[in-house]
Coordinates of C-alpha atoms in Angstrom, one line a residue:
Chain A
M184 CA 88.2 105.0 138.8
L185 CA 85.7 104.6 135.5
F186 CA 88.2 104.1 133.8
I187 CA 89.9 101.6 135.3
I188 CA 86.4 99.8 136.0
A189 CA 86.0 100.2 131.8
W190 CA 89.5 98.3 131.9
K191 CA 89.0 96.0 134.1
N192 CA 85.7 94.9 132.0
I193 CA 87.0 94.8 128.9
W194 CA 88.8 91.9 130.5
R195 CA 85.8 89.8 132.0
N196 CA 85.4 88.0 128.8
K197 CA 88.6 88.3 127.3
T198 CA 87.7 85.8 124.2
R199 CA 85.3 88.2 122.9
S200 CA 87.0 91.0 123.9
L201 CA 90.1 89.4 122.4
V202 CA 87.8 89.2 119.2
V203 CA 87.1 92.7 118.6
I204 CA 90.4 94.0 119.1
I205 CA 91.8 91.3 116.5
S206 CA 88.9 92.2 114.3
V207 CA 89.7 95.7 114.9
M208 CA 93.7 95.3 114.2
L209 CA 93.0 93.5 111.0
G210 CA 90.6 95.9 109.5
L211 CA 92.9 98.5 110.2
W212 CA 96.0 96.6 108.9
M213 CA 94.1 95.7 105.5
G214 CA 92.4 98.8 105.5
A215 CA 95.7 101.2 106.0
F216 CA 97.6 98.9 103.2
L217 CA 94.9 98.4 101.0
L218 CA 95.4 102.5 100.9
S219 CA 98.9 102.1 100.4
Y220 CA 98.4 100.0 97.7
I221 CA 96.5 102.6 96.0
F222 CA 98.9 105.0 96.5
G223 CA 102.1 103.6 95.9
M224 CA 100.4 102.6 91.9
I225 CA 99.2 105.7 91.7
D226 CA 102.2 107.8 92.9
Q227 CA 104.4 105.2 90.6
R228 CA 102.2 105.8 87.7
L229 CA 102.3 109.3 87.7
K230 CA 106.4 109.4 88.1
D231 CA 106.6 107.3 85.3
A232 CA 104.2 109.3 83.4
I233 CA 105.9 112.1 84.6
G234 CA 109.3 111.2 84.7
N235 CA 109.4 109.1 81.5
E236 CA 106.7 110.1 79.3
I237 CA 105.0 113.1 79.4
S238 CA 107.5 115.7 81.8
H239 CA 106.0 118.3 84.2
L240 CA 104.3 120.2 81.1
Q241 CA 104.4 120.7 77.3
I242 CA 104.4 123.4 74.9
H243 CA 102.8 123.1 71.4
H244 CA 101.7 125.3 68.8
P245 CA 98.1 125.6 69.3
K246 CA 96.5 123.9 66.9
H247 CA 98.8 121.0 67.3
S248 CA 96.8 119.5 70.0
D249 CA 93.8 119.4 67.8
D250 CA 95.5 118.2 64.1
H251 CA 98.8 116.8 64.7
D252 CA 99.9 118.0 61.2
P253 CA 103.2 118.5 60.8
Q254 CA 102.8 122.4 59.5
Y255 CA 101.6 123.4 63.0
F256 CA 105.4 123.4 64.7
I257 CA 106.3 126.1 67.8
P258 CA 107.6 129.4 65.8
K259 CA 110.2 130.8 67.0
S260 CA 111.3 127.3 69.6
R261 CA 114.8 128.4 69.1
Q262 CA 114.6 131.7 71.2
L263 CA 111.6 130.1 73.2
I264 CA 114.3 127.4 74.4
A265 CA 116.9 129.6 75.7
D266 CA 114.4 131.4 77.1
L267 CA 113.0 128.6 79.1
E268 CA 117.0 127.2 79.7
K269 CA 117.6 130.2 81.5
N270 CA 114.5 130.1 83.7
D271 CA 115.7 128.9 87.5
S272 CA 112.5 126.7 87.9
V273 CA 113.2 124.4 85.0
K274 CA 115.6 121.2 86.0
I275 CA 115.5 120.0 81.8
L276 CA 113.8 120.5 78.9
S277 CA 113.6 118.8 75.3
G278 CA 112.3 119.7 71.8
R279 CA 111.1 117.1 69.8
V280 CA 109.6 116.3 66.3
L281 CA 106.2 114.9 65.7
V282 CA 104.4 113.3 63.4
D283 CA 101.9 110.6 62.6
G284 CA 102.6 107.9 59.6
M285 CA 103.5 104.3 58.9
V286 CA 105.4 102.3 59.6
A287 CA 106.0 99.4 57.1
S288 CA 108.1 95.7 57.1
P289 CA 107.9 93.5 54.7
A290 CA 105.5 91.3 56.7
K291 CA 103.2 94.3 57.7
S292 CA 102.7 97.7 57.8
L293 CA 100.9 99.6 60.9
G294 CA 99.9 102.9 62.0
A295 CA 102.2 104.8 64.8
R296 CA 103.5 107.9 66.2
I297 CA 107.3 109.2 65.5
I298 CA 109.1 110.9 67.2
G299 CA 111.8 113.2 67.2
I300 CA 114.5 113.5 69.9
N301 CA 117.8 116.0 70.8
V302 CA 118.8 112.4 72.1
K303 CA 121.1 113.6 75.2
K304 CA 118.3 116.0 76.4
E305 CA 116.1 113.2 75.7
D306 CA 117.7 110.7 77.6
Q307 CA 118.4 113.3 80.4
L308 CA 114.6 114.0 80.6
T309 CA 113.1 111.1 80.2
Q310 CA 116.0 108.6 80.7
F311 CA 114.7 106.6 77.9
A312 CA 118.1 104.6 77.3
K313 CA 117.5 102.2 80.4
N314 CA 114.4 101.0 78.8
I315 CA 116.4 99.3 75.8
V316 CA 116.6 95.7 76.1
E317 CA 117.8 95.3 72.5
G318 CA 120.7 96.8 70.5
E319 CA 121.2 100.8 71.5
F320 CA 119.8 104.0 72.3
L321 CA 120.4 106.5 69.9
K322 CA 123.0 109.0 69.4
D323 CA 122.7 112.8 67.4
S324 CA 124.6 111.6 64.8
D325 CA 122.9 108.6 64.2
K326 CA 121.3 108.5 60.7
N327 CA 118.2 106.9 59.6
K328 CA 118.6 104.8 62.7
I329 CA 114.9 104.0 64.5
I330 CA 114.4 102.7 68.3
I331 CA 111.2 100.3 68.1
G332 CA 109.2 98.9 70.7
R333 CA 108.9 95.2 71.5
K334 CA 105.4 94.7 70.6
L335 CA 105.5 96.7 67.8
A336 CA 108.5 94.8 66.2
D337 CA 106.7 91.5 67.2
K338 CA 103.5 92.6 65.0
L339 CA 106.0 94.0 62.5
K340 CA 108.0 90.6 62.6
V341 CA 111.3 92.8 62.3
K342 CA 114.4 92.1 64.7
L343 CA 117.0 94.2 65.5
R344 CA 119.3 95.7 62.2
N345 CA 116.4 95.2 60.0
K346 CA 114.8 97.6 58.0
V347 CA 111.2 99.6 58.3
V348 CA 110.1 102.3 56.2
L349 CA 108.4 105.2 57.8
T350 CA 105.8 107.3 55.6
F351 CA 103.8 110.3 56.6
Q352 CA 102.7 114.1 55.0
D353 CA 105.2 116.3 55.2
H354 CA 104.6 120.0 56.4
E355 CA 103.6 121.3 52.4
A356 CA 101.3 117.9 52.8
N357 CA 103.8 115.8 50.4
I358 CA 103.7 111.9 51.2
V359 CA 107.3 111.2 52.2
A360 CA 109.1 108.6 53.2
G361 CA 112.4 107.0 54.8
A362 CA 114.0 103.5 55.0
F363 CA 115.2 103.2 59.2
R364 CA 117.4 100.8 60.6
I365 CA 116.5 99.3 64.1
K366 CA 119.1 99.9 66.5
G367 CA 117.4 99.4 69.4
I368 CA 114.3 97.5 70.3
F369 CA 112.4 99.7 73.9
K370 CA 109.8 97.8 76.3
S371 CA 107.8 99.7 78.4
Y372 CA 105.3 98.9 81.0
N373 CA 103.2 101.3 79.7
S374 CA 101.5 99.1 76.3
T375 CA 100.6 101.8 74.8
L376 CA 104.0 103.6 74.3
E377 CA 105.5 100.1 73.1
N378 CA 102.6 99.5 70.4
N379 CA 102.4 103.2 69.3
N380 CA 105.9 104.8 69.4
L381 CA 108.6 104.7 67.2
Y382 CA 111.9 106.9 68.2
V383 CA 114.4 108.6 65.4
T384 CA 116.5 111.7 66.0
A385 CA 115.1 115.1 65.5
S386 CA 117.5 115.7 62.4
D387 CA 116.4 113.2 60.2
L388 CA 112.5 113.3 61.1
S389 CA 112.6 117.4 60.5
N390 CA 114.6 116.8 57.3
L391 CA 112.4 114.0 56.1
L392 CA 109.1 116.6 57.1
D393 CA 111.8 119.8 55.7
I394 CA 110.7 121.8 58.6
S395 CA 114.9 122.1 59.3
G396 CA 115.7 122.7 62.9
E397 CA 111.4 123.7 63.8
I398 CA 110.0 121.4 66.5
H399 CA 106.4 120.3 67.6
E400 CA 106.5 119.9 71.4
I401 CA 108.6 121.4 73.8
A402 CA 108.5 119.0 77.0
I403 CA 109.8 120.5 81.0
L404 CA 110.5 118.7 83.9
L405 CA 110.8 121.1 86.7
N406 CA 113.0 121.3 89.7
E407 CA 109.8 121.9 92.6
A408 CA 107.0 119.7 91.1
D409 CA 104.8 121.2 93.2
H410 CA 105.3 124.6 91.1
V411 CA 103.8 123.0 87.7
D412 CA 100.5 124.8 88.1
P413 CA 102.1 128.5 88.9
F414 CA 104.7 127.7 85.9
V415 CA 102.4 126.8 83.3
S416 CA 100.4 129.7 84.8
Q417 CA 103.2 132.1 84.1
L418 CA 103.6 130.7 80.8
R419 CA 100.5 131.1 79.6
A420 CA 100.3 134.9 80.4
D421 CA 104.1 135.5 78.6
Y422 CA 103.1 133.4 75.7
E423 CA 99.9 133.9 75.0
S424 CA 99.7 132.0 71.3
L425 CA 101.0 128.7 72.6
S426 CA 99.2 125.8 74.1
I427 CA 101.2 125.2 77.5
E428 CA 99.9 122.3 78.8
G429 CA 100.8 120.8 82.9
W430 CA 100.4 117.4 83.9
K431 CA 97.0 117.0 85.0
E432 CA 95.9 118.1 81.5
L433 CA 98.1 116.2 79.0
A434 CA 96.9 113.1 81.3
P435 CA 93.4 113.7 82.8
E436 CA 93.6 110.1 83.9
L437 CA 96.4 110.8 85.7
G438 CA 94.9 114.1 87.3
L439 CA 91.5 112.1 87.8
M440 CA 93.6 109.6 90.0
I441 CA 95.0 112.1 92.5
E442 CA 91.8 114.3 92.7
S443 CA 90.6 110.8 93.7
L444 CA 92.8 109.5 96.6
D445 CA 90.5 111.0 99.8
Q446 CA 87.5 109.7 97.7
Y447 CA 89.1 106.1 97.7
M448 CA 90.3 106.6 101.1
I449 CA 87.0 107.4 102.6
I450 CA 84.9 104.8 100.6
F451 CA 87.7 102.0 101.1
L452 CA 87.2 103.2 105.2
T453 CA 84.1 103.5 105.6
I454 CA 83.4 100.4 104.6
I455 CA 86.5 98.8 107.2
L456 CA 84.9 101.2 109.4
L457 CA 81.2 100.1 109.0
A458 CA 82.3 96.5 109.1
I459 CA 84.2 97.5 112.6
S460 CA 81.8 99.5 113.8
F461 CA 78.8 97.2 114.0
G462 CA 81.3 94.4 115.7
I463 CA 82.1 96.9 118.1
V464 CA 77.8 97.5 118.8
N465 CA 77.1 93.5 119.1
T466 CA 79.7 93.0 121.5
M467 CA 79.2 95.9 123.9
L468 CA 75.6 95.7 123.8
M469 CA 76.2 91.7 124.6
A470 CA 78.6 93.3 127.5
V471 CA 75.8 95.3 128.2
L472 CA 73.0 92.7 128.4
E473 CA 75.2 89.8 130.3
R474 CA 75.6 92.8 133.2
V475 CA 72.2 93.8 133.2
R476 CA 71.7 93.1 137.4
E477 CA 75.0 94.8 138.0
I478 CA 74.2 98.4 136.1
G479 CA 70.9 97.9 137.4
M480 CA 72.5 98.0 140.8
L481 CA 75.1 101.1 139.9
M482 CA 71.9 103.0 139.3
A483 CA 69.8 102.4 142.5
I484 CA 73.6 103.1 144.5
G485 CA 73.8 106.3 142.5
M486 CA 75.5 106.0 139.3
N487 CA 74.0 108.8 137.4
S488 CA 73.2 108.3 133.4
I489 CA 76.1 110.3 131.9
R490 CA 78.9 108.1 134.3
L491 CA 77.0 105.2 133.1
F492 CA 77.3 106.3 129.7
M493 CA 80.5 107.3 129.9
M494 CA 81.6 104.0 131.5
I495 CA 80.0 102.6 128.3
F496 CA 81.6 104.4 126.1
L497 CA 85.1 104.2 127.8
E498 CA 85.0 100.3 127.3
T499 CA 84.4 101.0 123.3
L500 CA 87.1 103.5 123.2
L501 CA 89.6 101.3 125.0
L502 CA 88.7 98.3 123.4
V503 CA 89.8 100.5 119.9
L504 CA 92.5 102.3 121.9
V505 CA 94.1 98.8 122.0
A506 CA 93.7 97.3 118.8
S507 CA 94.8 100.7 116.7
P508 CA 98.3 101.0 117.5
I509 CA 98.7 97.6 117.0
G510 CA 96.6 97.0 113.3
L511 CA 98.8 100.8 112.5
L512 CA 101.8 99.2 113.9
L513 CA 101.5 95.9 111.8
A514 CA 100.4 98.0 108.4
H515 CA 103.2 100.4 109.3
F516 CA 106.0 97.6 108.8
T517 CA 104.3 95.8 106.2
I518 CA 104.0 99.2 104.4
S519 CA 107.6 100.0 104.8
Y520 CA 108.9 96.2 103.8
L521 CA 106.8 95.9 100.8
G522 CA 107.7 100.1 100.1
E523 CA 111.4 98.7 100.5
H524 CA 111.0 95.6 98.4
G525 CA 107.7 95.8 96.4
M526 CA 105.1 93.3 95.6
D527 CA 105.8 91.9 92.7
L528 CA 102.7 90.9 90.7
S529 CA 104.1 90.4 87.3
G530 CA 103.0 86.8 87.3
I531 CA 99.6 87.0 87.1
Y532 CA 99.0 90.6 86.3
Q533 CA 101.3 91.8 84.4
E534 CA 99.6 92.3 80.7
G535 CA 96.8 94.5 82.6
Y536 CA 98.5 96.5 84.9
A537 CA 100.3 97.3 81.4
S538 CA 97.7 98.0 79.3
Y539 CA 96.4 100.6 82.0
G540 CA 100.3 102.0 82.3
F541 CA 101.4 100.4 86.1
K542 CA 104.0 98.5 86.7
P543 CA 103.4 95.2 87.8
I544 CA 105.6 95.8 90.8
I545 CA 104.0 98.0 93.5
Y546 CA 105.6 100.3 96.0
P547 CA 103.0 100.5 98.5
K548 CA 103.5 103.8 100.6
L549 CA 101.4 105.7 102.8
E550 CA 102.1 109.4 104.1
T551 CA 101.6 109.9 108.4
V552 CA 98.9 112.3 108.0
Y553 CA 96.8 108.9 106.4
Y554 CA 97.3 106.6 109.8
L555 CA 96.5 110.0 111.9
R556 CA 93.6 110.6 110.0
I557 CA 92.6 106.9 109.9
M558 CA 93.3 107.2 113.5
V559 CA 90.3 109.8 114.3
L560 CA 88.1 107.6 112.1
V561 CA 88.5 104.7 114.3
M562 CA 87.8 107.1 117.4
I563 CA 84.5 108.4 116.0
T564 CA 83.7 105.0 115.2
A565 CA 84.3 104.1 118.5
V566 CA 82.0 106.9 119.7
L567 CA 79.5 106.2 117.7
A568 CA 79.4 102.3 118.0
S569 CA 79.1 103.4 121.9
I570 CA 75.9 104.8 121.9
Y571 CA 73.7 102.2 121.0
P572 CA 74.7 99.9 124.0
A573 CA 75.5 103.1 126.4
I574 CA 72.1 104.0 125.3
S575 CA 70.8 100.8 126.2
A576 CA 72.2 100.6 129.4
I577 CA 71.0 103.9 130.7
R578 CA 67.8 103.2 130.3
L579 CA 67.5 100.1 132.0
D580 CA 64.6 100.5 134.5
P581 CA 66.9 99.4 138.1
V582 CA 63.8 97.9 139.8
K583 CA 63.9 95.4 137.0
A584 CA 67.7 94.6 136.4
I585 CA 68.0 94.3 139.5
R586 CA 66.0 91.1 139.5
K587 CA 67.5 90.1 136.1
I588 CA 68.8 86.8 136.7
Chain B
M145 CA 53.4 120.2 161.8
D146 CA 53.4 116.8 160.2
S147 CA 54.4 114.0 161.4
H148 CA 57.3 113.6 158.2
N149 CA 58.3 117.0 159.7
H150 CA 59.5 115.1 163.1
E151 CA 63.2 115.9 163.6
N152 CA 63.7 112.3 164.4
C153 CA 61.7 111.0 161.3
V154 CA 63.9 109.5 158.5
I155 CA 61.0 108.3 156.0
H156 CA 57.5 108.7 156.4
T157 CA 54.4 107.7 153.8
E158 CA 51.4 108.8 153.2
D159 CA 48.3 107.1 151.1
L160 CA 51.3 105.1 149.6
T161 CA 49.9 103.0 146.4
K162 CA 51.3 101.3 143.6
I163 CA 49.0 99.5 141.1
Y164 CA 50.5 97.3 138.3
D165 CA 49.1 97.5 135.1
G166 CA 48.2 93.8 134.3
G167 CA 45.8 94.9 132.0
A168 CA 42.4 93.5 132.7
F169 CA 43.7 92.9 136.0
P170 CA 45.4 95.7 137.8
V171 CA 47.8 94.4 141.0
R172 CA 47.2 96.6 143.5
A173 CA 51.0 95.8 145.2
V174 CA 51.3 98.2 148.0
N175 CA 47.9 99.7 149.4
D176 CA 47.6 102.6 150.7
V177 CA 50.6 102.5 153.5
H178 CA 50.9 105.1 155.7
L179 CA 54.5 104.6 157.4
H180 CA 56.4 106.3 159.8
I181 CA 60.3 105.2 160.6
E182 CA 62.6 107.4 162.9
K183 CA 66.0 107.1 163.4
G184 CA 67.5 103.9 164.3
E185 CA 65.5 102.0 164.4
F186 CA 65.6 97.8 163.4
T187 CA 62.3 97.2 160.8
T188 CA 61.7 94.5 159.2
L189 CA 59.0 94.4 156.5
V190 CA 57.3 90.6 156.4
G191 CA 54.4 88.5 154.8
P192 CA 54.0 86.2 152.3
S193 CA 55.7 86.4 148.6
G194 CA 53.3 88.7 146.7
S195 CA 52.3 90.8 149.7
G196 CA 54.3 94.3 148.7
K197 CA 57.3 94.3 150.8
T198 CA 59.9 94.5 148.1
T199 CA 57.5 97.4 146.5
L200 CA 57.5 98.9 149.2
L201 CA 61.2 98.7 150.2
N202 CA 61.6 100.4 146.1
L203 CA 59.2 102.7 146.8
I204 CA 60.7 104.0 149.8
G205 CA 64.2 103.7 148.5
G206 CA 63.5 106.1 145.4
L207 CA 63.5 103.5 142.6
D208 CA 60.3 103.2 141.9
Q209 CA 57.1 105.6 141.2
P210 CA 54.3 105.2 143.7
T211 CA 50.9 105.5 141.6
Q212 CA 49.3 107.5 144.8
G213 CA 50.5 109.0 148.0
K214 CA 53.5 110.8 149.2
V215 CA 57.1 109.5 150.1
W216 CA 58.9 111.6 152.2
V217 CA 62.7 110.8 153.3
K218 CA 63.6 113.5 156.3
D219 CA 62.2 116.3 154.4
V220 CA 61.8 115.7 151.2
D221 CA 59.1 114.2 149.1
I222 CA 60.8 111.7 146.9
S223 CA 57.4 111.1 145.0
T224 CA 58.1 114.8 143.3
L225 CA 61.6 114.1 142.4
S226 CA 62.8 113.2 138.3
K227 CA 64.4 110.3 138.1
S228 CA 68.0 112.1 137.7
Q229 CA 67.1 113.9 140.8
L230 CA 66.1 110.3 142.3
I231 CA 69.9 109.0 141.6
D232 CA 71.2 111.9 143.2
F233 CA 69.4 111.4 146.0
R234 CA 69.6 107.9 146.6
L235 CA 73.2 108.8 146.3
H236 CA 73.9 110.8 149.2
N237 CA 70.7 109.5 151.4
I238 CA 70.3 105.9 150.5
G239 CA 72.1 102.6 150.8
F240 CA 71.1 99.5 149.5
V241 CA 71.9 96.0 150.4
F242 CA 70.4 93.5 148.1
Q243 CA 69.6 89.2 148.2
A244 CA 72.1 88.5 145.4
Y245 CA 75.0 91.1 146.8
N246 CA 75.9 92.7 144.1
L247 CA 79.4 93.6 144.0
I248 CA 81.3 94.8 141.2
P249 CA 83.1 91.9 139.8
V250 CA 86.0 93.4 138.9
L251 CA 87.0 95.1 142.1
T252 CA 87.8 94.7 145.4
A253 CA 86.5 94.5 148.5
R254 CA 87.9 98.2 149.2
E255 CA 87.3 99.4 145.9
N256 CA 83.7 97.9 145.8
I257 CA 82.6 100.1 149.1
E258 CA 85.3 103.0 147.7
F259 CA 83.0 103.4 144.6
V260 CA 80.2 104.7 146.0
M261 CA 81.9 107.8 147.7
L262 CA 83.7 108.5 144.7
L263 CA 80.8 109.0 143.1
Q264 CA 79.4 111.3 145.9
K265 CA 83.3 113.1 145.0
R266 CA 84.2 112.2 148.3
S267 CA 88.2 113.4 148.7
K268 CA 91.1 110.5 148.7
A269 CA 91.8 110.8 152.3
E270 CA 88.1 110.7 153.3
R271 CA 87.8 107.7 151.5
K272 CA 90.7 105.6 152.5
K273 CA 90.0 106.6 156.1
R274 CA 86.3 105.2 155.9
V275 CA 86.7 102.3 154.2
F276 CA 89.3 101.1 157.0
Q277 CA 86.8 101.8 159.5
L278 CA 83.9 99.8 157.5
L279 CA 85.9 97.2 156.5
R280 CA 87.0 96.9 160.7
E281 CA 83.3 97.2 161.9
I282 CA 82.5 94.7 159.5
G283 CA 85.5 92.4 160.5
M284 CA 86.8 92.2 156.4
E285 CA 90.6 94.0 157.6
D286 CA 92.1 90.7 155.7
K287 CA 90.1 91.1 152.7
I288 CA 90.6 94.3 151.4
N289 CA 92.3 93.4 148.0
H290 CA 89.7 90.5 147.6
R291 CA 87.7 89.5 144.8
P292 CA 83.8 88.6 145.4
A293 CA 84.8 85.7 143.9
Q294 CA 87.6 85.0 146.2
L295 CA 85.0 85.8 149.0
S296 CA 82.6 83.7 150.6
G297 CA 78.9 84.8 150.2
G298 CA 78.4 85.7 153.5
Q299 CA 81.6 88.0 153.4
Q300 CA 80.2 89.7 150.2
Q301 CA 77.3 90.6 152.4
R302 CA 79.2 91.9 154.6
V303 CA 81.2 94.1 152.0
A304 CA 77.9 94.7 150.9
V305 CA 76.5 96.0 153.8
A306 CA 80.1 98.2 154.0
R307 CA 79.3 99.7 150.2
A308 CA 75.2 100.6 151.7
L309 CA 77.0 102.5 154.3
A310 CA 80.1 104.4 152.4
S311 CA 77.5 106.5 151.8
K312 CA 76.8 107.7 155.2
P313 CA 73.2 107.2 154.1
Q314 CA 69.8 108.2 156.3
F315 CA 69.5 104.3 156.0
V316 CA 69.6 100.9 155.0
L317 CA 67.2 99.1 152.9
A318 CA 68.2 95.6 152.7
D319 CA 66.5 93.6 150.5
E320 CA 65.8 89.7 151.8
P321 CA 70.0 90.6 152.7
T322 CA 70.0 86.6 154.7
A323 CA 67.9 84.8 151.6
N324 CA 71.6 83.2 149.9
L325 CA 73.3 82.6 153.5
D326 CA 73.5 79.4 155.4
S327 CA 72.2 80.0 159.0
K328 CA 76.0 80.8 160.3
T329 CA 76.9 83.0 157.9
A330 CA 73.3 84.9 158.4
K331 CA 73.8 85.3 161.8
N332 CA 77.5 86.8 161.5
L333 CA 76.0 89.6 159.4
L334 CA 72.8 90.4 161.0
D335 CA 75.6 90.1 164.3
T336 CA 77.2 92.7 162.3
M337 CA 73.9 94.8 161.5
V338 CA 72.6 94.7 165.0
K339 CA 76.4 96.0 166.5
L340 CA 76.0 99.0 163.7
N341 CA 72.7 99.9 164.4
E342 CA 73.2 99.9 168.2
E343 CA 76.3 101.1 168.6
E344 CA 76.3 103.6 165.4
H345 CA 72.7 104.4 165.3
I346 CA 72.1 103.2 161.8
T347 CA 68.8 102.7 160.4
F348 CA 68.1 99.8 159.2
I349 CA 64.5 98.7 157.5
F350 CA 64.6 94.7 155.5
S351 CA 62.0 93.0 153.4
T352 CA 62.5 89.5 154.7
H353 CA 61.3 86.2 154.8
D354 CA 63.9 84.8 157.4
Q355 CA 62.6 84.2 160.9
R356 CA 66.1 84.9 162.0
V357 CA 66.2 88.5 160.5
M358 CA 62.9 88.6 162.5
D359 CA 63.6 87.2 165.9
R360 CA 66.5 90.2 165.8
A361 CA 64.2 92.6 164.4
R362 CA 62.4 95.3 166.8
R363 CA 59.9 96.2 164.7
V364 CA 58.1 93.9 162.8
I365 CA 55.6 94.8 160.0
T366 CA 53.4 92.5 158.6
L367 CA 52.4 93.0 154.8
V368 CA 49.7 91.4 153.7
D369 CA 48.3 92.2 150.1
G370 CA 49.8 95.3 150.0
A371 CA 48.8 96.8 153.0
I372 CA 50.4 97.3 156.5
A373 CA 48.2 94.1 158.2
S374 CA 50.1 94.4 161.6
D375 CA 52.7 96.7 163.0
E376 CA 54.7 95.6 166.3
L377 CA 57.2 97.0 168.4
K378 CA 58.8 93.9 170.5
E379 CA 61.1 96.5 172.4
E380 CA 62.2 99.7 172.7
Q381 CA 64.2 100.9 170.0
H382 CA 67.4 102.9 169.8
I383 CA 65.7 105.7 169.0
I384 CA 68.0 108.4 168.7
I385 CA 66.6 112.2 169.8
G386 CA 68.5 115.0 168.9

């Protein structure tokens, strides 16, 4: 009966109840969508970073991270690669030759990171070829061909098939230089890559560095993303003399973003739920004050404080129970649609997003567990929001309440 | 043996006093009232405005706490009960009829009557039987599913009487029950109450200004400045023995 009365009571003032229901619904819709937007953006950045840039883990000479001197190549790298390729956890790996140097065109000289790649494996690992917007990707058989970022090419004022000169120190600190013809120009949503990175074949670069066959970096993609931490631990135990880092160490900003997801959720939802709770408290308080005489009568005829509290609590809960599924369903449909079709923000925020390595097309996503968490948090909010109005009701003096006009 | 322990005694008060704290001028709303009401009485409390009728009714009904004195309902001194004990006591022992009907507007006539029995945790079958019995007694079987807004003032007050009786109380307190009703409706309501009193031996205590109620009452207690000025038994009451 309490349930029935509570249900009927919330429809006494339809407009007021609908305002609360709509505000809770909109709050949840927007809250869930905002979370999905952040989650989608971070997830996309993570996938791009792992899939196209850093992979799940990388192996270096322990001193290479501090000093990119070409002398710090990975010792016995051929054997190491052969061992890793036999490991069932490894999906694909690729060795790279790295050096920091200068790239010069007739117009300008700029600092750059030069990366020597095993073309086939690199393409399997990072699918780099799809980033080429002009010209072609490298072949392992290419000699003195280079892939350059669009932005860097613009700064150097060079075009496809122009030549650039790379200058850097070899492993014995001799200055060496090589002329490379531009075979392809790439674009990346990560503007750092587009501004700084140059790609040549590993054999060209190792010849110039005079480290024939040696590599500075092994990038590895695993079959299971969840196995990164145990795999890194295992490798560290097996190869104590090498620096082995998972993606969270290689890109700590990504690790931080992932770690912060729950905190983002709590902050956003707290703000939304606070706004919702004030709306609920206000409405329920009005509902109580409007029914003072009736509540006084209920107390007079024998309705105890617990039942009265429960009635107000149920009214609050029912308002939220009506609003929450609608809000969450709307959020689900919006997130599903935009998760499939994407939100294209390239018109306004492309540069801003690119400077942080994000694509301007966001695919919102929200796991089911977050819908459930939001629902639970809203229920808790309803419980808390009902306390003050319910206490106001049970504190009424029936004698005074009955006489209230 | 104290008078309140008498088997037929429903209400007994001793030195009952209620003083409202008015700062420098405290108001003595009920002043040293000794009252004895037996089962089956049809009694009115009358007097000018401010004479303490409603306050006395509230004290008897356990809605208000006396400043001094005692109120016994049957053999329970309700002036010693806590707030929650009083609510439970009222639920099982006292029926209320208010001037403004005070029905729950979202419930039908049937649900309004049934509500108090639900609070008493009566069985569904018992509730159903009692609701139909009461609706029949007040002559409103055809309005069973009407909400208060669909009923006239007199019909609402009759439903309120049925609600007051639904809990099978020791007595019914009615505060100005006819004040908002026209003459004809008031007469019909009083007829219903008199009938219930005579046939069911329900004890009714009214506070009223209404001459029509006073005319139908068999005992008229006049209050002046919170004290009993006169206590007139107009005819032999239907007091139940045993």
